CSV table of C-alpha atoms and ligand atoms in Angstrom, one decimal:
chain,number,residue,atom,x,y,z
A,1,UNK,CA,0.0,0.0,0.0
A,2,UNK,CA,1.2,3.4,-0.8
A,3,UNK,CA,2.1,5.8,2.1
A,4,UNK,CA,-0.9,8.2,0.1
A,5,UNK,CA,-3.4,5.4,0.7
A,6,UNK,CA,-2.3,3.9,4.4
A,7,UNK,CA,-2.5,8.4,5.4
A,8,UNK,CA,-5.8,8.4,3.6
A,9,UNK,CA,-7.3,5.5,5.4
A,10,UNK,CA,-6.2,6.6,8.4
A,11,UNK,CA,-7.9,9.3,8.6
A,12,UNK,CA,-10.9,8.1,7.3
A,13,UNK,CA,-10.4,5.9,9.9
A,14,UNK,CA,-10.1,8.9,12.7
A,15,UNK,CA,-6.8,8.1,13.2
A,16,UNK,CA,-5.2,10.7,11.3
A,17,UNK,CA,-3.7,12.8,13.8
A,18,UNK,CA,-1.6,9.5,15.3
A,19,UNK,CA,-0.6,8.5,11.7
A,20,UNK,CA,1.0,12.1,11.5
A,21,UNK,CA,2.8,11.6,14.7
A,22,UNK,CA,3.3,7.9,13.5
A,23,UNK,CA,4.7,8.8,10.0
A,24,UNK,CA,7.1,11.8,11.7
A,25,UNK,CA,8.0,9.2,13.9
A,26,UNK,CA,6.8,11.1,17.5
A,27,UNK,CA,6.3,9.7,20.7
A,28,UNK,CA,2.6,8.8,21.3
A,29,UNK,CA,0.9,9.5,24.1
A,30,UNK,CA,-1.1,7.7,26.9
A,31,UNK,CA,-4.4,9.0,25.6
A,32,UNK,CA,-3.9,7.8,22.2
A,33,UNK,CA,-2.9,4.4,23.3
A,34,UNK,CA,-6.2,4.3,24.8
A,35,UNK,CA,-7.5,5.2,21.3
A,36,UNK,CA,-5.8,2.9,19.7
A,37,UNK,CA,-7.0,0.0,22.4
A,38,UNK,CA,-10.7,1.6,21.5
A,39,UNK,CA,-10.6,2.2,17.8
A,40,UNK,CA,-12.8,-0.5,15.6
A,41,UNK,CA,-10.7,0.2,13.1
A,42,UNK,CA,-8.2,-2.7,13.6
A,43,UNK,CA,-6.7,-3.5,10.2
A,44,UNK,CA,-6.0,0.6,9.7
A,45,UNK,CA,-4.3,0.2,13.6
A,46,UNK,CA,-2.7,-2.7,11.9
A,47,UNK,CA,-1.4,-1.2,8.5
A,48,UNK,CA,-0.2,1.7,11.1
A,49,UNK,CA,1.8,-0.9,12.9
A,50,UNK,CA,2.9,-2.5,10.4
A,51,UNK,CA,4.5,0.6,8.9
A,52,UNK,CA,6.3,1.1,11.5
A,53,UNK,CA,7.4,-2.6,11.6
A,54,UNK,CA,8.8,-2.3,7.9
A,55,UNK,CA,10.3,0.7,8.6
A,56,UNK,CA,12.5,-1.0,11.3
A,57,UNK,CA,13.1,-4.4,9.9
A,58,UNK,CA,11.6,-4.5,6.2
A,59,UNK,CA,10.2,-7.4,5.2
A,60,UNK,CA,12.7,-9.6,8.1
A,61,UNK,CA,11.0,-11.8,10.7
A,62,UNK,CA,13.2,-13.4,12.7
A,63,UNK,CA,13.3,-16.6,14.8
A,64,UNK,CA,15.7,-18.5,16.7
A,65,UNK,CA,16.3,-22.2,17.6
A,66,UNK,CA,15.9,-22.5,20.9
A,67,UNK,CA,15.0,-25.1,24.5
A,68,UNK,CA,13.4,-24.8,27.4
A,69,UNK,CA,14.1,-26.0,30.6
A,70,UNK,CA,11.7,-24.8,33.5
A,71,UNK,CA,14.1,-26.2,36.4
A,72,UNK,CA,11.1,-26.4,39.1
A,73,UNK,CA,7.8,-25.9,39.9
A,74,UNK,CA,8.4,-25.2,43.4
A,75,UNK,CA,6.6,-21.8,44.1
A,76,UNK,CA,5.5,-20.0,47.0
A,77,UNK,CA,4.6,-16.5,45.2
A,78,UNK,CA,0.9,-18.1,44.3
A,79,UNK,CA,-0.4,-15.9,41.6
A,80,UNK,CA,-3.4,-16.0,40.6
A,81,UNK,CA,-2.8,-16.9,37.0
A,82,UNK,CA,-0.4,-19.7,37.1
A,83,UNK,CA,-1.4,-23.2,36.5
A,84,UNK,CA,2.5,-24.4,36.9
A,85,UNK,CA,3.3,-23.7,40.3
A,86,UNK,CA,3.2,-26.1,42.7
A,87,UNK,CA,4.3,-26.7,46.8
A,88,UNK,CA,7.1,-29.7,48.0
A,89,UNK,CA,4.7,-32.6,48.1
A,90,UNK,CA,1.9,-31.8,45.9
A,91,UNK,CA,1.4,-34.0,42.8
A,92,UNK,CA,3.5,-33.2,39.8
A,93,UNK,CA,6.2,-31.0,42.5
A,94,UNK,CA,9.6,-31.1,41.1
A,95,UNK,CA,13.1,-29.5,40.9
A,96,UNK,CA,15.7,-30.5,38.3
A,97,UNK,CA,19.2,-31.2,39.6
A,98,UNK,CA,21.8,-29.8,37.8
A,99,UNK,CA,23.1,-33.1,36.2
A,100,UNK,CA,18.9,-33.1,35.1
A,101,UNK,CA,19.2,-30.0,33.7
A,102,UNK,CA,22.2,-30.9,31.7
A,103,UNK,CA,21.0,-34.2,30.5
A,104,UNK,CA,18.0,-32.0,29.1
A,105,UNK,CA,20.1,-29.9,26.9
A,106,UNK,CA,22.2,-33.1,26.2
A,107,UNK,CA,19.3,-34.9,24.9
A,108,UNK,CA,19.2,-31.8,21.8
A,109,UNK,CA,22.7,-31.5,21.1
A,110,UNK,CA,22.5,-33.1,17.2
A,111,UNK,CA,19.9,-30.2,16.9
A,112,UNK,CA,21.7,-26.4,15.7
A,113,UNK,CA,19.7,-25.0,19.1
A,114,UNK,CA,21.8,-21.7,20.0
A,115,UNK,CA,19.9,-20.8,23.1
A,116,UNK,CA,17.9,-22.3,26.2
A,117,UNK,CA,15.2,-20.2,27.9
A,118,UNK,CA,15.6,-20.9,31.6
A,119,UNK,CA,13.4,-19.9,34.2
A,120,UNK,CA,11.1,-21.7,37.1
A,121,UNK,CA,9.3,-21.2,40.3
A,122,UNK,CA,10.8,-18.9,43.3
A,123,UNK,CA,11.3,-21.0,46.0
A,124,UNK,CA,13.5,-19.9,48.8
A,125,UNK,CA,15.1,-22.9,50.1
A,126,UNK,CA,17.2,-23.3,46.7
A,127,UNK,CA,20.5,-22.6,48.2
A,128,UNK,CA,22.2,-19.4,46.0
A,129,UNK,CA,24.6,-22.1,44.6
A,130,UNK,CA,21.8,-24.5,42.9
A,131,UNK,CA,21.4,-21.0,40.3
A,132,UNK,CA,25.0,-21.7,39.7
A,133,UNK,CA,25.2,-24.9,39.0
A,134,UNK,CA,22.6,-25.2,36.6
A,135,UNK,CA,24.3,-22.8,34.6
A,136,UNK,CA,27.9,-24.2,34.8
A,137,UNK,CA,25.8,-27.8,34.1
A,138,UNK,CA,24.1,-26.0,30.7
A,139,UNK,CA,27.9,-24.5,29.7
A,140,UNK,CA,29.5,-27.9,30.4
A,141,UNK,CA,26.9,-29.9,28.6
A,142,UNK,CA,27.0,-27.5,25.2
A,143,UNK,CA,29.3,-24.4,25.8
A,144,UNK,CA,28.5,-22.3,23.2
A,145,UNK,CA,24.8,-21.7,23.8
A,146,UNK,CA,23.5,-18.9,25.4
A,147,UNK,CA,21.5,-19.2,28.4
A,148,UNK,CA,18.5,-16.8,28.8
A,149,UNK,CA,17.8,-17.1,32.3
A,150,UNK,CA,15.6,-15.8,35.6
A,151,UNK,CA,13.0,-13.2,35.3
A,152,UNK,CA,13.4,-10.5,37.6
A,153,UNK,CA,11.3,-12.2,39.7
A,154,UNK,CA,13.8,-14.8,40.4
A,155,UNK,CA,16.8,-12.5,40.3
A,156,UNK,CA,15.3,-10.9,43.3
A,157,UNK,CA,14.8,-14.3,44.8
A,158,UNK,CA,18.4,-15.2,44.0
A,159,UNK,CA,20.1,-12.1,45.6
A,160,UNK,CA,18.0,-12.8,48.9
A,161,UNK,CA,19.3,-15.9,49.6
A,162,UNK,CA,22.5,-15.1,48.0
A,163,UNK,CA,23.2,-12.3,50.6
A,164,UNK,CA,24.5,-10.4,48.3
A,165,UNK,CA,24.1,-6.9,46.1
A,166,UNK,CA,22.3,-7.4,42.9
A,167,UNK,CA,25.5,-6.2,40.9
A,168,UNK,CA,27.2,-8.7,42.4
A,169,UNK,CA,25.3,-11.3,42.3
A,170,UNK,CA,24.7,-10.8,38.6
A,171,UNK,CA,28.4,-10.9,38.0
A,172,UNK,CA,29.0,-13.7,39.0
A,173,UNK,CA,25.7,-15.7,37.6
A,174,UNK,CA,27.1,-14.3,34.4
A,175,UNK,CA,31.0,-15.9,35.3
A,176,UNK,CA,28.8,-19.3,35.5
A,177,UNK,CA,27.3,-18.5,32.0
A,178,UNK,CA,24.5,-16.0,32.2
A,179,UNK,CA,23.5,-14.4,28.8
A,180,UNK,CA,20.6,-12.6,29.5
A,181,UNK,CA,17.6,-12.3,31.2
A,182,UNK,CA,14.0,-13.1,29.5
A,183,UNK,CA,10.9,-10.8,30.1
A,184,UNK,CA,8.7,-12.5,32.0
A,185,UNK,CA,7.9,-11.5,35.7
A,186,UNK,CA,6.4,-8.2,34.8
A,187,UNK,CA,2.8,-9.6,34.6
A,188,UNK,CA,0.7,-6.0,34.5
A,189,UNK,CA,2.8,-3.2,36.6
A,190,UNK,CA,-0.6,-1.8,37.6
A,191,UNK,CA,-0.8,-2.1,41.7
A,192,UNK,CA,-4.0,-2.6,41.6
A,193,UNK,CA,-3.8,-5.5,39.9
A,194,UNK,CA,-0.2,-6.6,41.5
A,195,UNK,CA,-2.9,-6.4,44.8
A,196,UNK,CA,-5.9,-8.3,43.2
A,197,UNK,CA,-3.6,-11.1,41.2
A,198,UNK,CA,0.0,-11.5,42.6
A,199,UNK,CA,0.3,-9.5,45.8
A,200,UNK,CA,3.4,-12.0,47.1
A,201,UNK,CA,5.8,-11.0,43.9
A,202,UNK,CA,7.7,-7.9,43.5
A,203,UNK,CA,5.4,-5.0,42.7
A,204,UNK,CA,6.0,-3.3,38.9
A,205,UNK,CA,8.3,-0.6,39.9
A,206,UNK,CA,10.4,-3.3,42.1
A,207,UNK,CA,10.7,-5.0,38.3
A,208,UNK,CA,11.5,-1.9,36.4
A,209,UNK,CA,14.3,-1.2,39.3
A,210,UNK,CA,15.3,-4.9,38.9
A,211,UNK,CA,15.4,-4.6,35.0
A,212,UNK,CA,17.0,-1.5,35.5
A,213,UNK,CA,20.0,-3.0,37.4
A,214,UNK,CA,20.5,-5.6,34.6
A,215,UNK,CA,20.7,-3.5,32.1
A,216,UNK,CA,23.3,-1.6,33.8
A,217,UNK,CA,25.3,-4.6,34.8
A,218,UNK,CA,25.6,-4.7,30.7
A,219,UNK,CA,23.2,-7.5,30.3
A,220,UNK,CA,20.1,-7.4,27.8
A,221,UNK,CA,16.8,-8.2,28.7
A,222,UNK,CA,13.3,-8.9,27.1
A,223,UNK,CA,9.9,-7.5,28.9
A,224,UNK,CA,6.2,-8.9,28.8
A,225,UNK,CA,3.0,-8.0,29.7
A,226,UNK,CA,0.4,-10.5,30.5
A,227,UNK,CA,-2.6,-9.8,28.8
A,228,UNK,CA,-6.1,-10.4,28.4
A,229,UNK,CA,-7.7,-11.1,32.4
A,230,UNK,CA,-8.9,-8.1,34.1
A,231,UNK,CA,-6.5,-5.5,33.0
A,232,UNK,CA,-8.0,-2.3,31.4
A,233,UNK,CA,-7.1,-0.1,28.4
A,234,UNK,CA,-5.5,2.5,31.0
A,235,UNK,CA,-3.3,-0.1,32.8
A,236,UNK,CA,-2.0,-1.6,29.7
A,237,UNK,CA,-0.9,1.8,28.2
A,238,UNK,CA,0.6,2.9,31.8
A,239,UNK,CA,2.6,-0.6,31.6
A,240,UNK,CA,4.2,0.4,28.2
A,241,UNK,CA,4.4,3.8,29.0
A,242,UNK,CA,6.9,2.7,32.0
A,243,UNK,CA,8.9,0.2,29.6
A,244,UNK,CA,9.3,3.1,27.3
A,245,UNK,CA,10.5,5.2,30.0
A,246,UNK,CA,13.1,3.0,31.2
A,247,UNK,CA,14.3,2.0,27.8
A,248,UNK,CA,14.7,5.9,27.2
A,249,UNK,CA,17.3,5.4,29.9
A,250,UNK,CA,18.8,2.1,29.3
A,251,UNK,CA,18.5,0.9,26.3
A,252,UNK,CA,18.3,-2.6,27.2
A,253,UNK,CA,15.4,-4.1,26.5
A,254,UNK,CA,15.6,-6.4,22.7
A,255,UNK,CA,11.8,-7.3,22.8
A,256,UNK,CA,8.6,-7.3,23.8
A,257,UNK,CA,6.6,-9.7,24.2
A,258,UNK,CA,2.4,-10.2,24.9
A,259,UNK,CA,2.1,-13.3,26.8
A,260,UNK,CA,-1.6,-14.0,26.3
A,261,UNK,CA,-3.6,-15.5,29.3
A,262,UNK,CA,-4.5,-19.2,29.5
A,263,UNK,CA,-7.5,-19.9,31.7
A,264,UNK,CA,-7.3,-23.2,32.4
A,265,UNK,CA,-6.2,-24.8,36.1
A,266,UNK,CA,-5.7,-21.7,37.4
A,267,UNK,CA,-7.9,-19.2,40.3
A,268,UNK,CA,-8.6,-16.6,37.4
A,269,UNK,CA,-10.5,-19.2,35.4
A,270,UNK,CA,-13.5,-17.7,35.9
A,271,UNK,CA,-12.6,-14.4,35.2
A,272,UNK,CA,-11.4,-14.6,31.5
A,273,UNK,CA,-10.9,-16.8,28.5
A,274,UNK,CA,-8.1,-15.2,27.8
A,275,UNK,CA,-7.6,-12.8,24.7
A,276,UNK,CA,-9.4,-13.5,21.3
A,277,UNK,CA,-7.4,-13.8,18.2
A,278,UNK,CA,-8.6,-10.0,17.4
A,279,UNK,CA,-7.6,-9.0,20.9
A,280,UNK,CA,-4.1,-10.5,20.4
A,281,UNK,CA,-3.6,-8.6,16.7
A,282,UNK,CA,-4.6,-5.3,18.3
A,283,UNK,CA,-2.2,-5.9,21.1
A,284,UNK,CA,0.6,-6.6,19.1
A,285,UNK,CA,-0.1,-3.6,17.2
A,286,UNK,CA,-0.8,-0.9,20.0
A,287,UNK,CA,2.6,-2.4,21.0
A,288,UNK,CA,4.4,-1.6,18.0
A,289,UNK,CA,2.9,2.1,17.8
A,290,UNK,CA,3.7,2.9,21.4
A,291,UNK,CA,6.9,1.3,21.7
A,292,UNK,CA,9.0,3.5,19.7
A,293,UNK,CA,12.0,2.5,21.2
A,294,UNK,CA,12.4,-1.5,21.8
A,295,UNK,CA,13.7,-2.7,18.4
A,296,UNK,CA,11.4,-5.7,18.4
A,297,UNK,CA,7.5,-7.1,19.2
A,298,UNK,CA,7.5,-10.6,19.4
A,299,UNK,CA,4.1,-12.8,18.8
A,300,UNK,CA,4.7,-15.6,20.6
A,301,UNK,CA,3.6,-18.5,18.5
A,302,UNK,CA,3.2,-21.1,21.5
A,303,UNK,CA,0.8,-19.2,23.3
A,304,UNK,CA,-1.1,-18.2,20.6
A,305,UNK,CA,-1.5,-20.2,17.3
A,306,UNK,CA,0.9,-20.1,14.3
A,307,UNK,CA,-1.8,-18.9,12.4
A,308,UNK,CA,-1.8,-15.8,14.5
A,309,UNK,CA,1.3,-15.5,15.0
A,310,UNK,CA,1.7,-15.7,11.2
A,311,UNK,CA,-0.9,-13.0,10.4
A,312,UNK,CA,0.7,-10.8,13.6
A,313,UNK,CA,4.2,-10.6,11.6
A,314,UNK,CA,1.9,-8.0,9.5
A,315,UNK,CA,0.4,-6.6,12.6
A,316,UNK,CA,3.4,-4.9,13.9
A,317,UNK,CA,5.3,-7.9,15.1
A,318,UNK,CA,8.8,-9.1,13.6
A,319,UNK,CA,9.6,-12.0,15.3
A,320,UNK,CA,8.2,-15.4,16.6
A,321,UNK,CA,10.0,-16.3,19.0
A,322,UNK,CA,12.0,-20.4,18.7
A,323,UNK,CA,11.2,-23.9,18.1
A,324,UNK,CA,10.9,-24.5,21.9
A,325,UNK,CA,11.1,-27.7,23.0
A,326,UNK,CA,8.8,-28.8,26.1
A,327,UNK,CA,7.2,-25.8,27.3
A,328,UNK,CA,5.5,-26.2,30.7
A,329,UNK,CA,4.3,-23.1,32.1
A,330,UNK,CA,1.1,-22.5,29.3
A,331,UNK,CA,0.8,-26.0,28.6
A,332,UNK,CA,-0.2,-26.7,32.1
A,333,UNK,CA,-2.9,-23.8,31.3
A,334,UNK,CA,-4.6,-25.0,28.2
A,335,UNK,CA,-2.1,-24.4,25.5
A,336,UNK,CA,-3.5,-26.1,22.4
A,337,UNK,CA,-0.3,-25.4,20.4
A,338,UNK,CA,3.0,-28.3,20.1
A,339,UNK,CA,5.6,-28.0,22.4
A,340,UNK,CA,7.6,-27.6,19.6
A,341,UNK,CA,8.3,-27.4,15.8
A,342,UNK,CA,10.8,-28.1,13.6
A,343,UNK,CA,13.0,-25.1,12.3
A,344,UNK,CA,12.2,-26.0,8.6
A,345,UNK,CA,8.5,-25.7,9.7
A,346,UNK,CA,9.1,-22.6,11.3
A,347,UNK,CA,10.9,-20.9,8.3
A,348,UNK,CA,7.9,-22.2,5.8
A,349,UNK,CA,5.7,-20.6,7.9
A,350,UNK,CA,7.4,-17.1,7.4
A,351,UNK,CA,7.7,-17.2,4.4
A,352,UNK,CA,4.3,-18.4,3.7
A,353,UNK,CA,2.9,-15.3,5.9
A,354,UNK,CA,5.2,-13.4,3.1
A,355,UNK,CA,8.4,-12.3,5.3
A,356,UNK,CA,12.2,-13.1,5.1
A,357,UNK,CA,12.8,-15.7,7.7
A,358,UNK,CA,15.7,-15.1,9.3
A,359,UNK,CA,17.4,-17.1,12.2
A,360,UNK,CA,19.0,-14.7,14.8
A,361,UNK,CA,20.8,-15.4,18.0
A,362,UNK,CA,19.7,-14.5,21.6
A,363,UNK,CA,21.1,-11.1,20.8
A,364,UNK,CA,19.7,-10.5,17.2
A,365,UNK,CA,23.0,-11.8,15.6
A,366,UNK,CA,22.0,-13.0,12.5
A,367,UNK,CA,22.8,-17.0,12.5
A,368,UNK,CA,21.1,-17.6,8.9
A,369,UNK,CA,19.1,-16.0,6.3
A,370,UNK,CA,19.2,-16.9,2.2
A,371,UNK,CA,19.1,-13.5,1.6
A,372,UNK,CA,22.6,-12.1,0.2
A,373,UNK,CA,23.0,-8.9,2.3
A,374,UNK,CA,21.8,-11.0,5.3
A,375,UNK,CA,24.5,-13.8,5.3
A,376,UNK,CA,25.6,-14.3,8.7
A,377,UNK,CA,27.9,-10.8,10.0
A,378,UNK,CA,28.0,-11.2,13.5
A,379,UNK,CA,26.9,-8.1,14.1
A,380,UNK,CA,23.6,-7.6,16.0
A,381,UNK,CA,20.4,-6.6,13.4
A,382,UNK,CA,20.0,-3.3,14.9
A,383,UNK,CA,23.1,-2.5,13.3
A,384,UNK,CA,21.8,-3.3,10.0
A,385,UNK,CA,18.2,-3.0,9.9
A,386,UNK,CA,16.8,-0.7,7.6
A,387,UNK,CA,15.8,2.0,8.9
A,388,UNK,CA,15.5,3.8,5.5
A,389,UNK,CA,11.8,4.1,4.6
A,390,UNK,CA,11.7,7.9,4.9
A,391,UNK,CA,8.3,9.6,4.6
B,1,V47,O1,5.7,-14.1,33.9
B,1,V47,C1,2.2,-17.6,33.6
B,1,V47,C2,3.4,-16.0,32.1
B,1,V47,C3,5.6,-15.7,32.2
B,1,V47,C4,0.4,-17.9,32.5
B,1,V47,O2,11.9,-13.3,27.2
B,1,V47,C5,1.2,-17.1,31.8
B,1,V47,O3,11.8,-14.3,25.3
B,1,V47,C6,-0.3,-17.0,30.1
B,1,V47,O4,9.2,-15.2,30.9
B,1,V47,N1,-1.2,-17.7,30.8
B,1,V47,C7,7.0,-16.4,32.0
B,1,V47,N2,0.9,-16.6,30.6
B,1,V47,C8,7.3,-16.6,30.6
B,1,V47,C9,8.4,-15.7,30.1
B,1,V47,C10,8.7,-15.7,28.6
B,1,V47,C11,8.0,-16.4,27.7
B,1,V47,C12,8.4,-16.4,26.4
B,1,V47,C13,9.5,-15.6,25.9
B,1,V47,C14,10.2,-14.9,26.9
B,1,V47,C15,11.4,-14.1,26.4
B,1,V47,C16,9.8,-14.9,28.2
B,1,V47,O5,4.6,-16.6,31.8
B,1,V47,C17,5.2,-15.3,33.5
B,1,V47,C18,3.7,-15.0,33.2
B,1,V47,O6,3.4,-13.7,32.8
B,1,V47,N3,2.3,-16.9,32.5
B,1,V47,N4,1.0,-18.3,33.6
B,1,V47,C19,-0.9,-18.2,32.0
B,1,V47,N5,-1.8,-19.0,32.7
């Protein structure tokens, strides 16, 4: 579509003021997210998004081949959401040992996976040097991957019974092979619903400080926002607003990422189904438009469908996250989806949803692409992303 006809639908659509600021490439405001959340319009909010998707990436979506190992289910945080967690003794209670843990990543080593997505339940009687262990096991086992580990959630758990500053402690969890941290954690950073949902986790601006921290330590993060329960229009724009904010300072975020609710086994069952398809395309897309400053929005194929998550990649989102390999925490709340798919199923799927697949690292390295000015560079995307679709 030509920039002529996407202007001219938008403001058929009413949305013509936000295109302008969309097209000059200025900083939305809170009250226009809430339009944008409120608008009927989707595919216009969509074409919008997906502008601004082209005119970072082009026509790239990128994926990575990737495990994960959730080390335990021990939790005592008891949010309202989570089907997953469990307490010592109940049925289905476990925690990995670190031999466990590498014998998982063992079991994948004739596959080209180049990271594994750690994370688990916070439970405090997990001495400090467990968190080590696992990641000198994962190194040992296949040294070259990187590990994606602990939400912030668990970071703060780790320093607590680590006794020790956070700087510290993330020094030396990245000595024993940390390579970043993933996004999840962050749940909705509205207290009202940190009261209502998950009073016993650190509150939203404890994980913005906590994100903070990592970032500073020189580590890379992801953020999330889990969507689709009994959050409103007003406390999902505050939420980006305050990830905007703090990537204005630290630049550290890489992506974000929509988790959407899964209802089943868990107390807020009867609350929500969880986001429709068309909830989950306009949330991608508000995401895109409002956050002008994290180089990527990732639709996460396993919680949604592929199908989505196909259409989404013209939504505003870029990336689909990995093949995965025995996901736990949303298959233990109703996730439909495989725990897995091959990476040749994952590259016919973007390019049959019309993009360039291309097969990144952790850090947006580009590992493989048969595109000719993608071959592999080592240097991260954000170097070479186009960011030449001038208006
Ligand atoms: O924080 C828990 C979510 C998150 C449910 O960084 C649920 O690349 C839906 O961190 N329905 C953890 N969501 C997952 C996470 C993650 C996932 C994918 C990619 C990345 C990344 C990070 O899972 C939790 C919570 O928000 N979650 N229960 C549920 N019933």
């Amino acid at each position: 579509m030509s920039f002529e006809e996407l202007w001219n639908r938008a403001k058929k659509a009413g949305l013509g003021e936000i295109a302008e600021k969309v097209f000059a490439k200025e900083r939305l405001s809170l009250a226009e997210g809430i339009e944008l959340y409120q608008t009927p319009e989707l595919l216009v909010l969509g074409e919008l998004a997906n502008f601004v998707r082209e005119r970072w990436h082009s026509d790239r979506a990128f994926f990575n081949v990737n495990q994960h190992v959730n080390y335990t289910n021990l939790c005592n945080k008891f949010c309202k959401f989570c089907s997953f967690d469990r307490l010592p003794g109940q049925a289905g209670a476990y925690q990995m040992t670190p031999d466990q843990v590498a014998e998982k990543i063992r079991e994948h080593l004739h596959e080209p996976v180049t990271e594994v997505h750690m994370v688990g339940g916070v439970w405090p009687k997990i001495p400090y040097e467990y968190y080590l262990d696992i990641l000198r096991a994962v190194k040992l086992a296949r040294p070259e991957i990187h590990i994606k580990a602990f939400t912030m959630v668990e970071l703060d758990q780790i320093a607590k019974v680590a006794k020790k500053p956070m700087p510290e402690v993330l020094d030396e969890l990245r000595e024993a092979g940390l390579g970043s941290c993933p996004g999840g954690g962050a749940e909705v950073f509205a207290d009202r619903i940190h009261r209502e949902g998950y009073r016993q986790k650190i509150s939203g601006d404890e994980w913005l400080a906590l994100a903070r921290t990592v970032h500073e330590a020189g580590l890379r993060s992801n953020c999330t926002m889990l969507h689709g329960h009994i959050e409103t229009a007003e406390e999902r724009v505050d939420h980006h607003d305050k990830l905007r904010r703090l990537q204005d300072q630290t630049g550290g975020f890489q992506t974000y990422i929509p988790l959407s609710f899964h209802a089943d086994n868990n107390e807020w069952s009867h609350l929500s189904k969880g986001p429709t398809a068309l909830e989950e395309l306009r949330e991608i897309a508000v995401s895109r438009l409002l956050l002008d400053n994290i180089p990527h929005i990732k639709a996460y194929w396993i919680l949604m469908e592929l199908g989505i998550a196909q259409t989404c990649l013209s939504f505003g989102a870029d990336d689909v996250d990995g093949t995965v390999v025995e996901e736990k925490i949303y298959h233990d709340a109703g996730a439909t989806t495989p725990q897995e798919t091959a990476r040749e199923d994952l590259i016919q799927a973007i390019r049959d949803a019309g993009r360039i697949p291309v097969e990144r690292d952790t850090l947006y390295n580009v590992v493989w692409s048969d595109v000719p000015d993608l071959i592999p560079t080592g240097r991260p995307i954000s170097e070479i992303a186009s960011h030449s679709v001038e208006v």
